[in-house]
Coordinates of N, CA, C and O and ligand atoms in Angstrom, one line a residue:
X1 N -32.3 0.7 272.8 CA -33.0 -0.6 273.1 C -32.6 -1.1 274.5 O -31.5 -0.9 275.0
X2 N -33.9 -1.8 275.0 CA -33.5 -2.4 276.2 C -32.7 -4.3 276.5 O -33.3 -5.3 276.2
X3 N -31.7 -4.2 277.1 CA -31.5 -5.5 277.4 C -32.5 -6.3 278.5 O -32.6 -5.9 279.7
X4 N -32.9 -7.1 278.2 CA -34.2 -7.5 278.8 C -33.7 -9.5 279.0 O -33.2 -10.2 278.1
X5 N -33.9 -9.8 280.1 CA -34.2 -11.0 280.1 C -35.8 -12.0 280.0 O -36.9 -11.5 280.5
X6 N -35.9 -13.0 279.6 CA -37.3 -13.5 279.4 C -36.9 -14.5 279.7 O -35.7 -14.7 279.7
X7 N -38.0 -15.6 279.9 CA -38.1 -17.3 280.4 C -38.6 -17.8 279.2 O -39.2 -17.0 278.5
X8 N -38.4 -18.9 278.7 CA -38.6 -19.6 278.0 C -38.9 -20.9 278.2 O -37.9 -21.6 278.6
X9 N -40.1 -21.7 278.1 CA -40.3 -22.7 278.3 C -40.4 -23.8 277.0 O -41.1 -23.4 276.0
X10 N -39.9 -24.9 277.0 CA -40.2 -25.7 275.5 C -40.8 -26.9 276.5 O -40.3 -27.4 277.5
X11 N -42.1 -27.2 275.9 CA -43.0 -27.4 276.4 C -43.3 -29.4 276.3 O -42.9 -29.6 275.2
X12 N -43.8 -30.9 277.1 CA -43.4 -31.6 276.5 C -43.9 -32.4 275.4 O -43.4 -33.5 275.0
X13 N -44.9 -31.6 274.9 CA -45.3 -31.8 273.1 C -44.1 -31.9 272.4 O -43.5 -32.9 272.0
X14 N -43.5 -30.3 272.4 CA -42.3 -30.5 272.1 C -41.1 -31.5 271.8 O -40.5 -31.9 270.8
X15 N -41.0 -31.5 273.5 CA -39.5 -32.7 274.0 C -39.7 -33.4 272.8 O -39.1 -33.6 271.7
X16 N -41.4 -34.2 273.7 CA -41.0 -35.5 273.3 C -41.7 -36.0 271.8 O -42.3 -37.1 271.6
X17 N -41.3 -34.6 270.7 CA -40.9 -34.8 269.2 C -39.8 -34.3 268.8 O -39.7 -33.7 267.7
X18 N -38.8 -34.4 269.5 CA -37.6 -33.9 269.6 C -37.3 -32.6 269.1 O -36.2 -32.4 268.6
X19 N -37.9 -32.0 269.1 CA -38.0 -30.3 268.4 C -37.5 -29.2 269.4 O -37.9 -28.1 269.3
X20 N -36.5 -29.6 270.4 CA -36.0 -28.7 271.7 C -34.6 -28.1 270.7 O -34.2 -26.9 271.0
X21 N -33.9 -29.0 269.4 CA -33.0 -28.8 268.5 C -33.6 -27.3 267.8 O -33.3 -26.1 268.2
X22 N -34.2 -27.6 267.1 CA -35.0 -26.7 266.3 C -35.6 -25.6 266.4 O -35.8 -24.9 265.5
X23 N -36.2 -25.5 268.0 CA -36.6 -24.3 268.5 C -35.7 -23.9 269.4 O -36.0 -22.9 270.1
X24 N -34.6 -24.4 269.5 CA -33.7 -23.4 270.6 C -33.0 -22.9 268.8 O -32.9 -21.7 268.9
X25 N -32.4 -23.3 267.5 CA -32.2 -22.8 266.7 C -32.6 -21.4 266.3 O -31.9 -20.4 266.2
X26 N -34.6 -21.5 266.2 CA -35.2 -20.2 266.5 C -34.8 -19.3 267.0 O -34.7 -18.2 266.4
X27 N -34.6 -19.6 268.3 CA -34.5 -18.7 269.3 C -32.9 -18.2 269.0 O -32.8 -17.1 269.4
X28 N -32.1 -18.6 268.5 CA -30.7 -17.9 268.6 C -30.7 -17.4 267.0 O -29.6 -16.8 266.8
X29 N -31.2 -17.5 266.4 CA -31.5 -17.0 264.7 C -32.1 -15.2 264.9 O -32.1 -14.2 264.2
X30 N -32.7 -15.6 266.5 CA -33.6 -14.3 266.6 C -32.5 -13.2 267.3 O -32.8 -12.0 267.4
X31 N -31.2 -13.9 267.6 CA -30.3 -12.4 268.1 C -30.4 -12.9 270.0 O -29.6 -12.3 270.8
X32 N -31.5 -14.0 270.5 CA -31.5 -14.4 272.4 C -30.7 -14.9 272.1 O -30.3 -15.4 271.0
X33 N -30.1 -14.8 273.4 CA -28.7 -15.7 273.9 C -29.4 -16.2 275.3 O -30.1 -15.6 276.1
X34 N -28.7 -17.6 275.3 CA -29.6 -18.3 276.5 C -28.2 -18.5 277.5 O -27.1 -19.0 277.5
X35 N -29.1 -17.8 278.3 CA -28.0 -17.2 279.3 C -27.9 -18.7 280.6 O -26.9 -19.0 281.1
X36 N -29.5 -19.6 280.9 CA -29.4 -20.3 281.4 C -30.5 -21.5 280.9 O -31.5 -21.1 280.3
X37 N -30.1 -22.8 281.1 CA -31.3 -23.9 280.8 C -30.6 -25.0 281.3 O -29.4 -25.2 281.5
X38 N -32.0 -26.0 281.5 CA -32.3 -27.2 282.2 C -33.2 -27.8 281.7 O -33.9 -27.1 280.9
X39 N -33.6 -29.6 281.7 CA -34.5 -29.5 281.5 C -34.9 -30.8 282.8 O -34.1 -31.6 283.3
X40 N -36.5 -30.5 283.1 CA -37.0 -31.2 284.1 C -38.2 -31.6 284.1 O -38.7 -31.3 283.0
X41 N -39.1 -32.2 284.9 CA -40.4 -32.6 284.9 C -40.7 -32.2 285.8 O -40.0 -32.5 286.8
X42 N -42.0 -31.2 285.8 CA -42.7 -30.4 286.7 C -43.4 -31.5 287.7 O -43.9 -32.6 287.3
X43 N -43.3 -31.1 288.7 CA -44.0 -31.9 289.9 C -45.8 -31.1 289.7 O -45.9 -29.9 289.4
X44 N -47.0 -31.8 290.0 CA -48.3 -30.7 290.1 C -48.4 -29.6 290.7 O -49.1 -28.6 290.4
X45 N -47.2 -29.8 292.5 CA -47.0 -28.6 292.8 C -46.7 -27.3 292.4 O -47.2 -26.2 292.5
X46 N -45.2 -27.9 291.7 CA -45.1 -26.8 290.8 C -45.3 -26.4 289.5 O -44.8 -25.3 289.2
X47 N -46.5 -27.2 288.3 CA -47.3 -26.7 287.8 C -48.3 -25.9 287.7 O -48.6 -25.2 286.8
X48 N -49.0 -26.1 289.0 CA -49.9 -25.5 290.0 C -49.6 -24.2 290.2 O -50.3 -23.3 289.8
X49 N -48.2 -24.1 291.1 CA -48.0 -22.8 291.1 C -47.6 -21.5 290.1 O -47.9 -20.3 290.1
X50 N -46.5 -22.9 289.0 CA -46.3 -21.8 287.6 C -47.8 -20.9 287.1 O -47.9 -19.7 286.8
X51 N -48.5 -21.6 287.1 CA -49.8 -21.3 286.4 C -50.8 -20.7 287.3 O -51.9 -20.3 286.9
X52 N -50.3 -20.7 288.9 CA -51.3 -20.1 289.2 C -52.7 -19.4 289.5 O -53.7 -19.4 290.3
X53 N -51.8 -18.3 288.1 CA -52.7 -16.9 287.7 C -53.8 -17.3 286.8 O -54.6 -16.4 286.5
X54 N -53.9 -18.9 286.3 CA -55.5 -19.4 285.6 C -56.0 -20.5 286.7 O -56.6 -21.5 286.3
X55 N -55.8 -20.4 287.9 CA -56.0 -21.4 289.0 C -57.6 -21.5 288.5 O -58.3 -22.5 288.7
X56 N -58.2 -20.1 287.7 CA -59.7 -20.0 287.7 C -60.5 -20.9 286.6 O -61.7 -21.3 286.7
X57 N -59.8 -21.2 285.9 CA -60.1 -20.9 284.1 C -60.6 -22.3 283.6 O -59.9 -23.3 284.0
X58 N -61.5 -22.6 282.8 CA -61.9 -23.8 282.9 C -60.5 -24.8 282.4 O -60.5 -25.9 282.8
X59 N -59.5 -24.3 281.7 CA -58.7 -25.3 281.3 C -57.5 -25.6 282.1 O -56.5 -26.2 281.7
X60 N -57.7 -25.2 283.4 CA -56.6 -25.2 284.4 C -55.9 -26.6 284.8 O -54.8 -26.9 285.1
X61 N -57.3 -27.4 284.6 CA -56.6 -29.0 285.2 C -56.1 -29.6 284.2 O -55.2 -30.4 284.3
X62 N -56.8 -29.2 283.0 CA -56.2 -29.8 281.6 C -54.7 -29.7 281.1 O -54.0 -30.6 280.5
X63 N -54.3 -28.1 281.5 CA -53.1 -27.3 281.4 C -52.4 -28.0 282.5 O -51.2 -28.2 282.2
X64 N -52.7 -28.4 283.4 CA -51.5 -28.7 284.8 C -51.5 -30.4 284.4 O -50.5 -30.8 284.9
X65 N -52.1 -31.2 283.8 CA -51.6 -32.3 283.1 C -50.9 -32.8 282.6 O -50.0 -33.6 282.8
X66 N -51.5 -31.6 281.0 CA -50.4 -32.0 280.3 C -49.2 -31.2 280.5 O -48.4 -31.4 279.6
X67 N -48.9 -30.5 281.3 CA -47.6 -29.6 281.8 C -46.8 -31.0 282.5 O -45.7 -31.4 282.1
X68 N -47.4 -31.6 283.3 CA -46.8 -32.5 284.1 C -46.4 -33.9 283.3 O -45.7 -34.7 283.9
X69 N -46.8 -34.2 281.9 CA -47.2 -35.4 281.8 C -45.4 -35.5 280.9 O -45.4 -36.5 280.1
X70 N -44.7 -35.2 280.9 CA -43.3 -35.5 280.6 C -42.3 -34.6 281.0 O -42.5 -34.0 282.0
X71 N -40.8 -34.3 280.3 CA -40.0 -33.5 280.3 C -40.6 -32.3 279.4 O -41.4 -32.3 278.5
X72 N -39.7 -30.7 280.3 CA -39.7 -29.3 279.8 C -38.4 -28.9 279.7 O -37.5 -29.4 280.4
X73 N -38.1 -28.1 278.8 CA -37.1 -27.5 278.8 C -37.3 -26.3 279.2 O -38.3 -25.8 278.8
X74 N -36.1 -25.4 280.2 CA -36.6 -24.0 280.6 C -34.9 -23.1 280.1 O -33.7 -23.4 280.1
X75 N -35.6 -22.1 279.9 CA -34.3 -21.6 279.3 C -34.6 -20.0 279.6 O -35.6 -19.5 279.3
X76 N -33.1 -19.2 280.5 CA -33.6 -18.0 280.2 C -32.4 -17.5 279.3 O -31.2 -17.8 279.3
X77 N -33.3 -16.5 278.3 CA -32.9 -15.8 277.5 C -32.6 -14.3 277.3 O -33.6 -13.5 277.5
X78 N -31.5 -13.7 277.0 CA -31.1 -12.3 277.2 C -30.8 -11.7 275.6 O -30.0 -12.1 274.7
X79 N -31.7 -10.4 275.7 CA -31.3 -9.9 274.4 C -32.3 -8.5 274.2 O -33.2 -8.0 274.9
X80 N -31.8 -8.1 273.2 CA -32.5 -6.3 273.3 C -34.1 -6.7 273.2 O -34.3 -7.9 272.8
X81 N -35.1 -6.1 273.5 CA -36.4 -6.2 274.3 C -36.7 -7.5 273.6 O -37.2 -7.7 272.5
X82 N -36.0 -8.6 275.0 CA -35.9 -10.2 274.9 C -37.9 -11.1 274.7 O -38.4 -12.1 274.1
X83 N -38.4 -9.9 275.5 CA -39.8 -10.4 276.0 C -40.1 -10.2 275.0 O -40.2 -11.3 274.4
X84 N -40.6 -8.9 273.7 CA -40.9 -8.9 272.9 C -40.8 -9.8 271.8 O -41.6 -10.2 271.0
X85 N -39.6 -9.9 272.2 CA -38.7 -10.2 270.7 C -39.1 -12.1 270.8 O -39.2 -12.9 269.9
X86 N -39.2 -12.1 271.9 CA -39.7 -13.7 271.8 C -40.9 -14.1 271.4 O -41.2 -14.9 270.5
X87 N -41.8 -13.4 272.6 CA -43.6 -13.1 272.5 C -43.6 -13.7 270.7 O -44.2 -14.6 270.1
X88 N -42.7 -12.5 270.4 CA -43.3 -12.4 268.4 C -42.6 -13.7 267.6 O -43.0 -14.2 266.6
X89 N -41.8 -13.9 268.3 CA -41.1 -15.7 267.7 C -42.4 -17.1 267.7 O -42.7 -17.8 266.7
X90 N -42.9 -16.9 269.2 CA -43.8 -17.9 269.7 C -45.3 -17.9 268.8 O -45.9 -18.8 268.3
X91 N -45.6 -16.7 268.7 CA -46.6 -16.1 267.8 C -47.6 -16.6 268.8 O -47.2 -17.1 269.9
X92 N -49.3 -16.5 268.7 CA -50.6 -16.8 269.2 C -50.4 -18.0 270.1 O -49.5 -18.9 270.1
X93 N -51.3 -17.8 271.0 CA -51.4 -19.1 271.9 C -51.8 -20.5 271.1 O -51.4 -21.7 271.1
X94 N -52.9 -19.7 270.5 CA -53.3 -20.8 269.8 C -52.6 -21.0 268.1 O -52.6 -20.3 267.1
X95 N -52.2 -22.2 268.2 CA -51.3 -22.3 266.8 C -52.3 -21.6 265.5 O -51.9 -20.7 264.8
X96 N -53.4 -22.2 265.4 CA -53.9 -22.3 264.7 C -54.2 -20.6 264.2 O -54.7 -20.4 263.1
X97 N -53.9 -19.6 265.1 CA -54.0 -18.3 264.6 C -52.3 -17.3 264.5 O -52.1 -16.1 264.2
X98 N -51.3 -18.5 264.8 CA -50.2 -17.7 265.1 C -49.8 -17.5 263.5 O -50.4 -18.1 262.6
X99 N -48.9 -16.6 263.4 CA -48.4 -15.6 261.7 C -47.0 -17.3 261.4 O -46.3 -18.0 262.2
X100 N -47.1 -17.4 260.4 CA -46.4 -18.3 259.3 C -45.0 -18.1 260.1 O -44.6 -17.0 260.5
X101 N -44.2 -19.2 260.3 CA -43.0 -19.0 260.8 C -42.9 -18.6 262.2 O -41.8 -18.3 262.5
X102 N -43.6 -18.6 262.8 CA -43.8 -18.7 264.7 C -43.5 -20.2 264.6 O -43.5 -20.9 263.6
X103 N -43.1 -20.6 266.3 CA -42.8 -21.9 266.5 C -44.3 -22.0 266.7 O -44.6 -23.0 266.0
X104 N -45.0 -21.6 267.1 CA -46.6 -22.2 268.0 C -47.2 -22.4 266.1 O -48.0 -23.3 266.0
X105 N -46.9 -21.9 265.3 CA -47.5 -22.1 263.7 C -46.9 -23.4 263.2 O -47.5 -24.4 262.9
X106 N -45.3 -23.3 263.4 CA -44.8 -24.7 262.8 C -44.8 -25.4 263.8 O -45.1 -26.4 263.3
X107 N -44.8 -25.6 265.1 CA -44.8 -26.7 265.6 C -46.0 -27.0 266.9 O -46.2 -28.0 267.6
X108 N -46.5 -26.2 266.9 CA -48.0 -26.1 267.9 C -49.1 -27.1 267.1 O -49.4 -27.1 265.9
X109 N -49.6 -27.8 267.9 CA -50.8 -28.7 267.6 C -52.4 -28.2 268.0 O -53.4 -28.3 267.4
X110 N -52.2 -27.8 269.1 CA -53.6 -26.6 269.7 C -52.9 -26.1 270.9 O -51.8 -26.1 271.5
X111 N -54.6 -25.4 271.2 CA -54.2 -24.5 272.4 C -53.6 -25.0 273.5 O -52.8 -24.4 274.3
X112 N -53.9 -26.1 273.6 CA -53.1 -27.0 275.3 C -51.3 -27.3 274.8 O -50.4 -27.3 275.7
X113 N -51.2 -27.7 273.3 CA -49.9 -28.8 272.7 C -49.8 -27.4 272.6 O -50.8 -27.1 271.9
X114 N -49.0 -26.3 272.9 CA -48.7 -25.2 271.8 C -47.0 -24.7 271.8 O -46.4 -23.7 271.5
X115 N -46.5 -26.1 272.5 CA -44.7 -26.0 272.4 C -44.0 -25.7 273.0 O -43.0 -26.2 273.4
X116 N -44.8 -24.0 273.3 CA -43.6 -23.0 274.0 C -44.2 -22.3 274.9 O -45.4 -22.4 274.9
X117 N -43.8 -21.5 275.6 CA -44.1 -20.3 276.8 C -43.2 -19.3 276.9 O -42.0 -19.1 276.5
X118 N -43.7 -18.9 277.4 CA -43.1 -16.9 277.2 C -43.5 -16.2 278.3 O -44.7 -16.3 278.5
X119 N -42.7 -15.1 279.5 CA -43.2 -14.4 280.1 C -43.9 -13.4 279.2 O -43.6 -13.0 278.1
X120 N -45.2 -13.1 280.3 CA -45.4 -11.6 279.1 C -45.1 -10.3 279.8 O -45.8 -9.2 279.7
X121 N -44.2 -10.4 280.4 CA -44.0 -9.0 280.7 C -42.8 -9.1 281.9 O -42.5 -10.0 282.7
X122 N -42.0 -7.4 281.8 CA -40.8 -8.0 282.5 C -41.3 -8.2 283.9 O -40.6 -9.2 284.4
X123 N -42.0 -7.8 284.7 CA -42.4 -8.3 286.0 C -42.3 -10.2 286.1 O -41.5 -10.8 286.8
X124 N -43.5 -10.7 285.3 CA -43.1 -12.1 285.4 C -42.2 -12.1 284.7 O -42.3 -13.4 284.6
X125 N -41.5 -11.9 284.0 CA -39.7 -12.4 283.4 C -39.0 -12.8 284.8 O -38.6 -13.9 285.1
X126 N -38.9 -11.7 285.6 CA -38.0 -11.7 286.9 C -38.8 -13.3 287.6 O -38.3 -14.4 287.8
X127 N -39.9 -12.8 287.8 CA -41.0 -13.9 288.5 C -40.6 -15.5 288.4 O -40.5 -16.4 289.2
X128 N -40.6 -15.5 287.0 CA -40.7 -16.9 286.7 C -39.2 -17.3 286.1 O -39.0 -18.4 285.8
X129 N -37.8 -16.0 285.8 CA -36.7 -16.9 286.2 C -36.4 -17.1 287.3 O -35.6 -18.0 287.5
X130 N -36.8 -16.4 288.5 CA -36.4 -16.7 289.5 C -37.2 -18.5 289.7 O -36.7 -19.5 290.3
X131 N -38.4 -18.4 289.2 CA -38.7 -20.0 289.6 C -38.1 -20.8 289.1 O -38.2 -21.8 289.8
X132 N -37.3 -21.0 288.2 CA -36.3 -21.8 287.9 C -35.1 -22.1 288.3 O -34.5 -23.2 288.4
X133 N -34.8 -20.6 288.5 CA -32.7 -20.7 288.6 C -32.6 -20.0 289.7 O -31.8 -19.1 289.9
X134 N -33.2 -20.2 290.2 CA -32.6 -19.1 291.8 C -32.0 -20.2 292.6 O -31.5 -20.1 293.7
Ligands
LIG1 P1 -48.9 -20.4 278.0 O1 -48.3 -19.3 277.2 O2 -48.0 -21.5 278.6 O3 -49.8 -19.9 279.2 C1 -51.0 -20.5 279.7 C2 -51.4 -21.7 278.9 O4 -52.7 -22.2 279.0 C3 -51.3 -21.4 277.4 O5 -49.9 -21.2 277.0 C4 -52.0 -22.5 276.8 O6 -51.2 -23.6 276.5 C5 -53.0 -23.0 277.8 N1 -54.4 -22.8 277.4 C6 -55.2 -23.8 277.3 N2 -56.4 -23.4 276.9 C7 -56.4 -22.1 276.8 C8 -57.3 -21.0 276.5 N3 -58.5 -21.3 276.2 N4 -56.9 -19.8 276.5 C9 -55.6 -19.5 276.9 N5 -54.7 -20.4 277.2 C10 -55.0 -21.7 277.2

């Protein structure tokens, strides 16, 4: 197996129902070790840019809102294929289709409120810890 790092974002649906306890619990139940975390409030610039691979998508302004509209928690996490192994924690974008016991199942409200984030692949893993912790 590979040791793999991934980003982790808790999202501020999340925060601000205090559930940053509970899903970093998740997350270390699953074998990640959080090698680094913060938490902060995205400026639009840098929502903008996190996201800027749906700059297209009709829900882009909706997504860079509510990304901005409180506190995130960002956390990277290290562990045997970390991306996967998370990916399959978070379950579906949209709650409403993720498998029983995903955070996005227990604690996702829809596709915009959906808690958490995840690189999907090690390319943006590197990509987007470096936008945090570099
Ligand atoms: P995330 O994993 O953070 O990546 C992009 C985000 O866009 C996604 O989670 C959702 O919260 C949000 N989003 C909103 N609407 C959609 C949609 N129709 N399809 C995909 N993502 C969406």
């Amino acid at each position: 197996m590979t040791k793999e790092q991934t980003l982790s974002m808790i999202k501020p649906d999340a925060v601000q129902r205090n559930l940053i306890g509970p899903i970093i619990s998740l997350i270390e139940a699953s074998n990640l070790v959080i090698k680094q975390m913060k938490m902060l409030q995205l400026s639009i610039e840098q929502a903008e840019n996190f996201y800027r691979i749906h700059k297209d998508r009709d829900f882009y302004s909706k997504l860079i809102e509510y990304m901005t509209s409180g506190c995130v928690v960002v956390l990277a996490l290290e562990g045997d294929n970390a991306i996967k192994v998370y990916r399959d924690l978070m379950g579906s974008t949209n709650p409403l289709e993720a498998k029983e016991g995903t955070i996005r199942r227990l604690y996702g409200t829809n596709i915009t409120h959906n808690s958490v984030h995840g690189s999907d692949s090690l390319e943006n893993a590197i990509i987007e810890i470096d936008f945090f912790f570099k």
